[in-house]
XYZ file of C-alpha atoms in Angstrom:
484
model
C 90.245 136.652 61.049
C 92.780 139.198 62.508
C 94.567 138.555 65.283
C 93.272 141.894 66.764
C 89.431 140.301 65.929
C 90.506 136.851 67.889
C 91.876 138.484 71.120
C 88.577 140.639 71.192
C 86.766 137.626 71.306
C 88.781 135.574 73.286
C 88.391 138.821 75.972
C 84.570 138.783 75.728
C 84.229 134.928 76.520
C 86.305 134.985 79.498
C 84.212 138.083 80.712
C 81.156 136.421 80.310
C 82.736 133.102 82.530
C 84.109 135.460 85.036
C 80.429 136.885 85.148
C 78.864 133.775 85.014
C 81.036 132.331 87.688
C 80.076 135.332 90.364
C 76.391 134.692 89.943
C 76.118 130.972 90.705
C 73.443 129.738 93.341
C 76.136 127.848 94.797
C 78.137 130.587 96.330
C 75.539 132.245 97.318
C 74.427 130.034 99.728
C 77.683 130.394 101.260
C 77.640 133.998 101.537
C 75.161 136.126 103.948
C 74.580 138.777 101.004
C 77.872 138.580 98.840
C 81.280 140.356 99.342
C 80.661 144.063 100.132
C 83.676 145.055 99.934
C 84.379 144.787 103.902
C 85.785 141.661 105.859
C 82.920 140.645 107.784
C 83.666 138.845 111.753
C 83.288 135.591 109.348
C 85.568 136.375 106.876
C 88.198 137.634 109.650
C 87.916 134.120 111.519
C 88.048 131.937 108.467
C 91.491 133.843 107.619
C 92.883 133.390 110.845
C 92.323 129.384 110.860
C 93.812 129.351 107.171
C 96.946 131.132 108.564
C 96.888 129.072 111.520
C 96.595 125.895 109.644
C 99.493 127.702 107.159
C 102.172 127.840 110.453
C 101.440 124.554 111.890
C 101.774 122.538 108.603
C 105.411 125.063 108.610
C 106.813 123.853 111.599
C 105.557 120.389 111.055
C 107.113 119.524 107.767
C 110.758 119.285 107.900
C 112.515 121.964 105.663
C 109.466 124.191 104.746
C 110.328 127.523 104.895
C 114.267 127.495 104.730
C 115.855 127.641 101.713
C 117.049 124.144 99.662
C 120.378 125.312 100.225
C 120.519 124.928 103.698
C 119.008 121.709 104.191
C 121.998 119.760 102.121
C 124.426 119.088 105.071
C 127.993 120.205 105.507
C 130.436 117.917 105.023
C 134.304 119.210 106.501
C 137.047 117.516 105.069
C 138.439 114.564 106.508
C 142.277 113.422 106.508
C 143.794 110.562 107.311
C 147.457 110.023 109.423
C 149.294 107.302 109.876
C 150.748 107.355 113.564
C 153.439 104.701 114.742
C 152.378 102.952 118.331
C 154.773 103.251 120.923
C 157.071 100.242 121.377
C 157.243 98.055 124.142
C 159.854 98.466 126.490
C 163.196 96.592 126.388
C 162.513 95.331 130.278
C 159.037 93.619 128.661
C 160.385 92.330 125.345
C 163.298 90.781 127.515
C 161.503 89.334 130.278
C 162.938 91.554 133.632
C 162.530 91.310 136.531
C 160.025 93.376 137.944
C 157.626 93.550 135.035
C 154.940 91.397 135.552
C 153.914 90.766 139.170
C 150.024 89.376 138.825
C 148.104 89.415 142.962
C 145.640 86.632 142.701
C 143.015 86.629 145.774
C 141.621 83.216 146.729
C 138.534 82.136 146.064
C 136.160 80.118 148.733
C 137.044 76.314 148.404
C 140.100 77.427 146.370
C 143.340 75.044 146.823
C 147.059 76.132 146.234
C 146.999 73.737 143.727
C 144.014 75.038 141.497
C 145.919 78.323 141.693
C 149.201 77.330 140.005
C 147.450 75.161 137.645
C 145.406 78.289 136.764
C 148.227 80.370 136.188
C 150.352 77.287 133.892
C 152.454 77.243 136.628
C 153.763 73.343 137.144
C 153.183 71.141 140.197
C 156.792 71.056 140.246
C 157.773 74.107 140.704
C 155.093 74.708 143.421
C 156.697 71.431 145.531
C 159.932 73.604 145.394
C 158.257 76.320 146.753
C 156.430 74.250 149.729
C 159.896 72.621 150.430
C 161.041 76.025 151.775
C 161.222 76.752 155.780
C 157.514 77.638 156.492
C 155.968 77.733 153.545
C 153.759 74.632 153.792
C 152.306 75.806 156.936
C 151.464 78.851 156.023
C 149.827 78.035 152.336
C 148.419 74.507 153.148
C 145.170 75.668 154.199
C 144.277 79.247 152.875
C 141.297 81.340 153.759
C 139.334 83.125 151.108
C 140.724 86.656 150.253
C 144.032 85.744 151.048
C 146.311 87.554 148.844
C 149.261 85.768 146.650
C 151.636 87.401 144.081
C 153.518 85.804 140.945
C 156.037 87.428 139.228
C 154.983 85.896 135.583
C 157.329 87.089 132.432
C 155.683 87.184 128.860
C 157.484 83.677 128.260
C 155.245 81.982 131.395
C 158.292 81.266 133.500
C 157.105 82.073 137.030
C 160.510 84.227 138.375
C 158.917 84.945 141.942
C 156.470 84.277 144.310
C 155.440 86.337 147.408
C 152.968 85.371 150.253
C 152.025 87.367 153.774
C 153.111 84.757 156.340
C 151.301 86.856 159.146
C 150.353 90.346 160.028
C 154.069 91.428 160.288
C 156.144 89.125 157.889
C 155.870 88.721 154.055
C 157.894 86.024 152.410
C 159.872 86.771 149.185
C 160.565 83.897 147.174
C 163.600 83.935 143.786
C 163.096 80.711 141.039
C 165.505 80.102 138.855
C 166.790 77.493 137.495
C 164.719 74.813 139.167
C 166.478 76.512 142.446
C 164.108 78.468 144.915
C 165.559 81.108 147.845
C 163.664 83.431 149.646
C 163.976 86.142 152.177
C 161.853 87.033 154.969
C 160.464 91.115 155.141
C 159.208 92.838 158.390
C 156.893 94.859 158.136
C 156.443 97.284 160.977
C 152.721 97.774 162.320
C 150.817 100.349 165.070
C 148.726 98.459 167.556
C 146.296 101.152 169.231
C 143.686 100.255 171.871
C 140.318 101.362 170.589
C 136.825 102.414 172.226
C 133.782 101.473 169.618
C 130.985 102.994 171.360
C 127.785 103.131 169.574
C 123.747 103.092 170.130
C 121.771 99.984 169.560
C 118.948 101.799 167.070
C 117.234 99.641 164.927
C 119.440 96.528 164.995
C 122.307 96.323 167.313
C 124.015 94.231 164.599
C 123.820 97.032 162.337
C 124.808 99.738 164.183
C 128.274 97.810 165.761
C 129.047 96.605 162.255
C 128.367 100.678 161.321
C 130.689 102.000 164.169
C 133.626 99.494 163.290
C 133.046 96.742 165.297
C 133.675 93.145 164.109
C 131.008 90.857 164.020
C 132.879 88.096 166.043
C 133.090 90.781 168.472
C 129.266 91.550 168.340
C 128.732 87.654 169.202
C 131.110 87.585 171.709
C 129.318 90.444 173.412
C 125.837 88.165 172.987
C 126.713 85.593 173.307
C 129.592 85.572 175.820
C 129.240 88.419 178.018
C 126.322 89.041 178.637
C 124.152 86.340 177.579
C 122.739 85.690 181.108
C 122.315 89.119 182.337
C 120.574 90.583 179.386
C 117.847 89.325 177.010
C 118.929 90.914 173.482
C 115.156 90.163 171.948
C 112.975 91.427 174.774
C 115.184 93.757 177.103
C 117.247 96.281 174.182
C 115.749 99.383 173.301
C 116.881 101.541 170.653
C 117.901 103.968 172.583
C 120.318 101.937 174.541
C 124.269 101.939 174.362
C 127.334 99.776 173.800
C 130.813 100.486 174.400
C 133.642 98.009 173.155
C 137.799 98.312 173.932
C 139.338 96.134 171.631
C 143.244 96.498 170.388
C 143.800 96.978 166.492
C 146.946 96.087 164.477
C 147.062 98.397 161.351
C 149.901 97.750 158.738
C 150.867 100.698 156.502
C 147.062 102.253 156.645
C 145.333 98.592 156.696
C 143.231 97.029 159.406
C 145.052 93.402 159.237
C 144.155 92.519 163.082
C 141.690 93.186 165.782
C 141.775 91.467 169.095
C 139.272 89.913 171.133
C 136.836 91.957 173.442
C 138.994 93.353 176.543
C 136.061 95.273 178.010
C 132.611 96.287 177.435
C 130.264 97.778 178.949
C 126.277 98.042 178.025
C 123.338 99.661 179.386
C 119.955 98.265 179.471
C 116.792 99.846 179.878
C 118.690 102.563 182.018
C 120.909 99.218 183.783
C 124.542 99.268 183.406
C 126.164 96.165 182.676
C 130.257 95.747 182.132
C 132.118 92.907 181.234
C 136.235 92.336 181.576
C 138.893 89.889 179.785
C 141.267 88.831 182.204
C 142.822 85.414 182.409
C 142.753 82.848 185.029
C 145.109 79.911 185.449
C 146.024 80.819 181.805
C 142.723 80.663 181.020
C 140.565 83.608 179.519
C 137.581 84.931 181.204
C 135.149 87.312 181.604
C 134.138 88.740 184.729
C 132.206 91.542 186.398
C 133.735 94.925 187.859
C 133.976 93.215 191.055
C 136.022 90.275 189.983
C 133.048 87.549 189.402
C 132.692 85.477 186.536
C 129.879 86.517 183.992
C 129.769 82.730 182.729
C 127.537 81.065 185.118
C 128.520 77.690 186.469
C 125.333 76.120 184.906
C 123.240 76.524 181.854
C 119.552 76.464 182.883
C 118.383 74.892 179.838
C 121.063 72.828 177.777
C 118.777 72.759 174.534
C 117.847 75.433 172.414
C 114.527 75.773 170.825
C 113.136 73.361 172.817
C 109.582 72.891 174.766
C 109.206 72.021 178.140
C 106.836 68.956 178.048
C 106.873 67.085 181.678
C 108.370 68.617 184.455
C 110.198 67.060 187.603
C 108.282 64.937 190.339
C 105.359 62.000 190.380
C 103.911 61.690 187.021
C 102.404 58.643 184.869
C 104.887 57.383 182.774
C 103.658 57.798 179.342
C 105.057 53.817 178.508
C 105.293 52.113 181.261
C 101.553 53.293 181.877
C 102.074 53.274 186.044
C 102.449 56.452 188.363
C 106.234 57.071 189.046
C 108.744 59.130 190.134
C 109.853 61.584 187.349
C 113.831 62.722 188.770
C 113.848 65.279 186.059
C 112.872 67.204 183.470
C 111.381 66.831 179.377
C 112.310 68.698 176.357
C 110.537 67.931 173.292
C 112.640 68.667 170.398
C 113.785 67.356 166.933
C 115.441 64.477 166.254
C 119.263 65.718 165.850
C 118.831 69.217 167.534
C 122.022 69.498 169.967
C 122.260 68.864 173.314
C 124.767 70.820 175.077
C 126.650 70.400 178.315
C 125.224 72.733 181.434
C 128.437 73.353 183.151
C 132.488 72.682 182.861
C 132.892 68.960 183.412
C 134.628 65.729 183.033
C 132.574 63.092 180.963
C 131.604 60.306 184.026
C 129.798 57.829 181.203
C 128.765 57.504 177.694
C 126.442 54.602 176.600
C 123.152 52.741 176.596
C 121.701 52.729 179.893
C 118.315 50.670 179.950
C 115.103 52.576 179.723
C 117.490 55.897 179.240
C 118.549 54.360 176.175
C 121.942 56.534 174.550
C 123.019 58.560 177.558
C 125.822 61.166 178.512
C 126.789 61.862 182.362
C 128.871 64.433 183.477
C 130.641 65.250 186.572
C 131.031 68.581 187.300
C 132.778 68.667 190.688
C 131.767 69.517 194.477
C 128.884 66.945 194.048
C 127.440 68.133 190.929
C 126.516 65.886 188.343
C 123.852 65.971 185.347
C 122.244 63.639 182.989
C 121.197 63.281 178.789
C 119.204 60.671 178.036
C 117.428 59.218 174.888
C 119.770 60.844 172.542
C 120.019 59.282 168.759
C 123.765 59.896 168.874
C 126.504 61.002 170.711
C 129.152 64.026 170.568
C 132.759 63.660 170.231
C 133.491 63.105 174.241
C 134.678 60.042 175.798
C 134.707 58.962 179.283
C 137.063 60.884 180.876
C 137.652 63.531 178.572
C 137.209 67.298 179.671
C 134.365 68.864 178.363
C 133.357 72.620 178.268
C 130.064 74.515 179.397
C 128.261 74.639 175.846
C 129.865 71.755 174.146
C 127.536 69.141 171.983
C 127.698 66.229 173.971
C 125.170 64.294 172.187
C 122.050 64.980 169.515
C 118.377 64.603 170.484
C 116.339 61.447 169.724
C 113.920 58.287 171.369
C 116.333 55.560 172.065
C 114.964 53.740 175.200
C 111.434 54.075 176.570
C 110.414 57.181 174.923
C 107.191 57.909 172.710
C 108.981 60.570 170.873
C 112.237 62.921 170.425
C 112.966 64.362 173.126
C 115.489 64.987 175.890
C 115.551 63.763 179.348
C 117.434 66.232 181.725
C 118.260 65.398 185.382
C 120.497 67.586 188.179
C 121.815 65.801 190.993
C 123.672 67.565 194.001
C 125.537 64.918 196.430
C 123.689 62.175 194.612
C 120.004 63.453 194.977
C 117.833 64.484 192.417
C 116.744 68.060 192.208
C 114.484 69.998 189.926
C 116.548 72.081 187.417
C 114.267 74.731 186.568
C 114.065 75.509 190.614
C 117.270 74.384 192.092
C 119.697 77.373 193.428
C 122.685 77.441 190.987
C 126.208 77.287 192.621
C 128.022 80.534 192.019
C 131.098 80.532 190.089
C 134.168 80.912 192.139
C 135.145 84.870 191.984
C 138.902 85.892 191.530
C 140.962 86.882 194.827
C 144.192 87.595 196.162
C 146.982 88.849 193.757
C 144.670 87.917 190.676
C 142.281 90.559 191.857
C 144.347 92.917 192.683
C 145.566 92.420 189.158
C 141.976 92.777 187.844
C 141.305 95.988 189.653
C 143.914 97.943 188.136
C 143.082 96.292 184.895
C 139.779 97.885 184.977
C 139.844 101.389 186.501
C 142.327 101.105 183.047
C 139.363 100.314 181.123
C 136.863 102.056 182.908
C 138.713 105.466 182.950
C 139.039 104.836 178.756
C 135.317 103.965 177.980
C 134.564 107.137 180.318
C 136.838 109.397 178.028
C 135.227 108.569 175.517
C 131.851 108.167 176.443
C 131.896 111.959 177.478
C 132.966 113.443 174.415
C 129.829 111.214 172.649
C 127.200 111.221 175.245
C 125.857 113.795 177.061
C 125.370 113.734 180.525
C 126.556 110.646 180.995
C 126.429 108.996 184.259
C 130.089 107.815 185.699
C 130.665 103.963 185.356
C 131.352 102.658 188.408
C 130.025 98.957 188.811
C 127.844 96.530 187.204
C 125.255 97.947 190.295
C 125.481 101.478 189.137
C 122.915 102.966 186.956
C 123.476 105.062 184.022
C 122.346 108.288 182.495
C 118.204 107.814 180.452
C 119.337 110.674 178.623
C 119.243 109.881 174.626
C 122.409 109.687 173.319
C 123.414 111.956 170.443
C 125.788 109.868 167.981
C 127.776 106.824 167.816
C 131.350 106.549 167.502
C 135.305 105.268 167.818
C 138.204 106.638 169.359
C 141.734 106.012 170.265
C 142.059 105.318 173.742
């Protein structure tokens, strides 16, 4: 057979499979009546799913559609350099002076001692240093955050030392040689009288700690000033104002020292209340506009968080079991909650007295005297001794006839009993004479300040003239400080 005759045939059998193929039952039950020759809407959609399907699977698979060439990434050429480091200077590899100060800040519950020992420094070396004029008094007991510098070479031989004696000194100390010298440094400070003035808002706490003001100054304004005219948990609004003069020390651009409160003045659901440091017999106080003492001369109740449980006059007695008179007043407390004194006084007696059990008696002059009884231990005071308004004289308890812890409170005036949730409280003596004429000037000073600056923040604001005047209900704007 020719190859002509085989290609003929080969030709005729794969036109009969071709024909063969185009008239199976199969396809035709997947056709409406065969290809015609036009794309029917069938034919259109299954090509645009195919070509759908085609992109997706494009996108999807990394690399599909760019060319092989591209995918292999480009690597630039890399060289490598060899660079010398810089070397040390001569004043480090020698040791200089100068070269190595390290400022260590103490730690809470930190001792001098810890700190050397810390640092490799020997004990020796820091007895040198404490032998020096001033230097044990001023690092024997030091408060956390306090600041102290060593001048520490790369051979561990401490060179120098340097403290802050006070706001105003620093002490620079030379070691060598087991010999220590040092030299005392002024530094110059600005004091400038201040006005914090501020609105009490949401916490009063929070918004005198936001204007500046130190928090032993917010406690000496509730707790000293004006603890018995104003109620901080029931009578402050948020609306209400403070205004504080204190004198601050700055030392170049530090804070390093505020003073107490001089003056203050708050208002109080639309009350104004001021409040002046002035000192008596060498003796700081506070007192009113007109020249009275804000500290009254007696505590009502000398026990806080306590509950009135049987109060003064005829009564059963709850041991004895027969009516009797009761000269005073109960407080039912914890055992160990502390009892403080009501008023300035001298300590008359201190000791078991019979059914009273552990008792304190104070004497607080011009026929005023007050009693503690069934206490579970005594303060600090001794017979005799001077004792201040608010001092722990003693701790709550049930020594004697008592059925539980609690405190027995009694007032006497001239000797007699009197009740002392009723009894009118002597006034505290007011200043006079050259002391108030002192005191006046003092505060139109301090007035005429708080006013400056209480104009500028508030508006409308009513003058300050007394603690009987009252200010200005309108809402003030902003808080703030100025010099005054």
């Amino acid at each position: 057979m020719t190859d002509h005759t085989a290609g003929k045939e080969r030709r005729e059998r794969l036109k009969a499979l071709r024909e063969a193929a185009l008239h199976r039952p199969v396809l035709a039950r997947h056709m409406d009546e065969g290809f015609t020759g036009r794309w029917s809407r069938r034919h259109w959609a299954h090509a645009s799913l195919f070509a759908t399907i085609g992109m997706l699977v494009a996108a999807i698979v990394p690399g599909l559609g760019k060319p092989l060439a591209l995918e292999r990434p480009h690597h630039a050429p890399r060289h490598s350099m060899a660079l010398a480091l810089p070397p040390l200077p001569i004043a480090r590899l020698r040791g200089t002076e100068g070269d190595s100060w390290q400022v260590v800040r103490v730690e809470r519950g930190q001792t001098l001692g810890e700190l050397f020992e810390d640092l490799g420094v020997p004990a020796s070396t820091m007895h040198a240093i404490l032998a020096q004029p001033g230097a044990k008094d001023a690092l024997r007991r030091l408060k956390p955050g306090t600041e102290l510098a060593f001048d520490l070479p790369v051979n561990g031989t401490l060179r120098g030392f340097r403290y802050d004696r006070d706001a105003t000194h620093r002490v620079e100390m030379a070691i060598a040689g087991g010999s220590v010298t040092q030299k005392v440094i002024e530094r110059p400070t600005q004091t400038r009288t201040v006005v914090i003035s501020g609105e009490v808002g949401k916490s009063l706490y929070r918004s005198a700690r936001k204007q500046g003001l130190s928090a032993k100054a917010i406690n000496t304004l509730t707790d000293e000033i004006f603890k018995y005219d104003i109620d901080f948990n029931e009578d402050v609004g948020a609306k209400d104002r403070f205004s504080v003069v204190v004198e601050q020390t700055w030392r170049e651009g530090e804070l390093v020292a505020t003073s107490p409160v001089l003056a203050a003045t708050f208002t109080a659901g639309g009350k104004l209340h001021s409040g002046f440091r002035f000192e008596r017999n060498g003796k700081p106080e506070y007192f009113t506009a007109e020249g009275r003492p804000l500290k009254k001369s007696f505590i009502r109740m000398p026990i806080p968080y306590a509950r009135l449980t049987s109060g003064f006059g005829s009564r059963r007695h709850p041991v004895l079991g027969r009516v009797r008179q009761h000269k005073g007043v109960d407080y039912a407390a914890g055992t160990g909650t502390p009892i403080m004194a009501a008023g300035d006084a001298r300590v008359k007696f201190v000791g078991w007295k019979g059914g009273y059990g552990r008792v304190v008696q104070l004497d607080h002059g011009r026929g005023y005297t007050t009693l503690y009884a069934h206490m579970s231990r005594f303060g600090k005071f001794t017979a005799g001794q001077r004792v201040p308004q608010g001092a722990v004289i003693g701790y709550v308890g049930t020594s004697g006839l008592s059925t539980g812890p609690h405190l027995h409170y009694e007032f006497q005036i001239n000797g007699v009993h009197r009740n002392p949730l009723s009894v009118t409280m002597p006034p505290p003596e007011p200043l006079s004479g050259a002391a108030l004429t002192a005191f006046r000037s003092y505060t139109r000073t301090a007035l005429s300040r708080i006013q400056e600056v209480e104009d500028v923040i508030y508006a409308d604001a009513a003058p300050l003239k007394s603690d009987k005047a009252v200010a200005s209900k309108d809402t003030p704007r902003k808080g703030g400080k100025s010099k005054a």
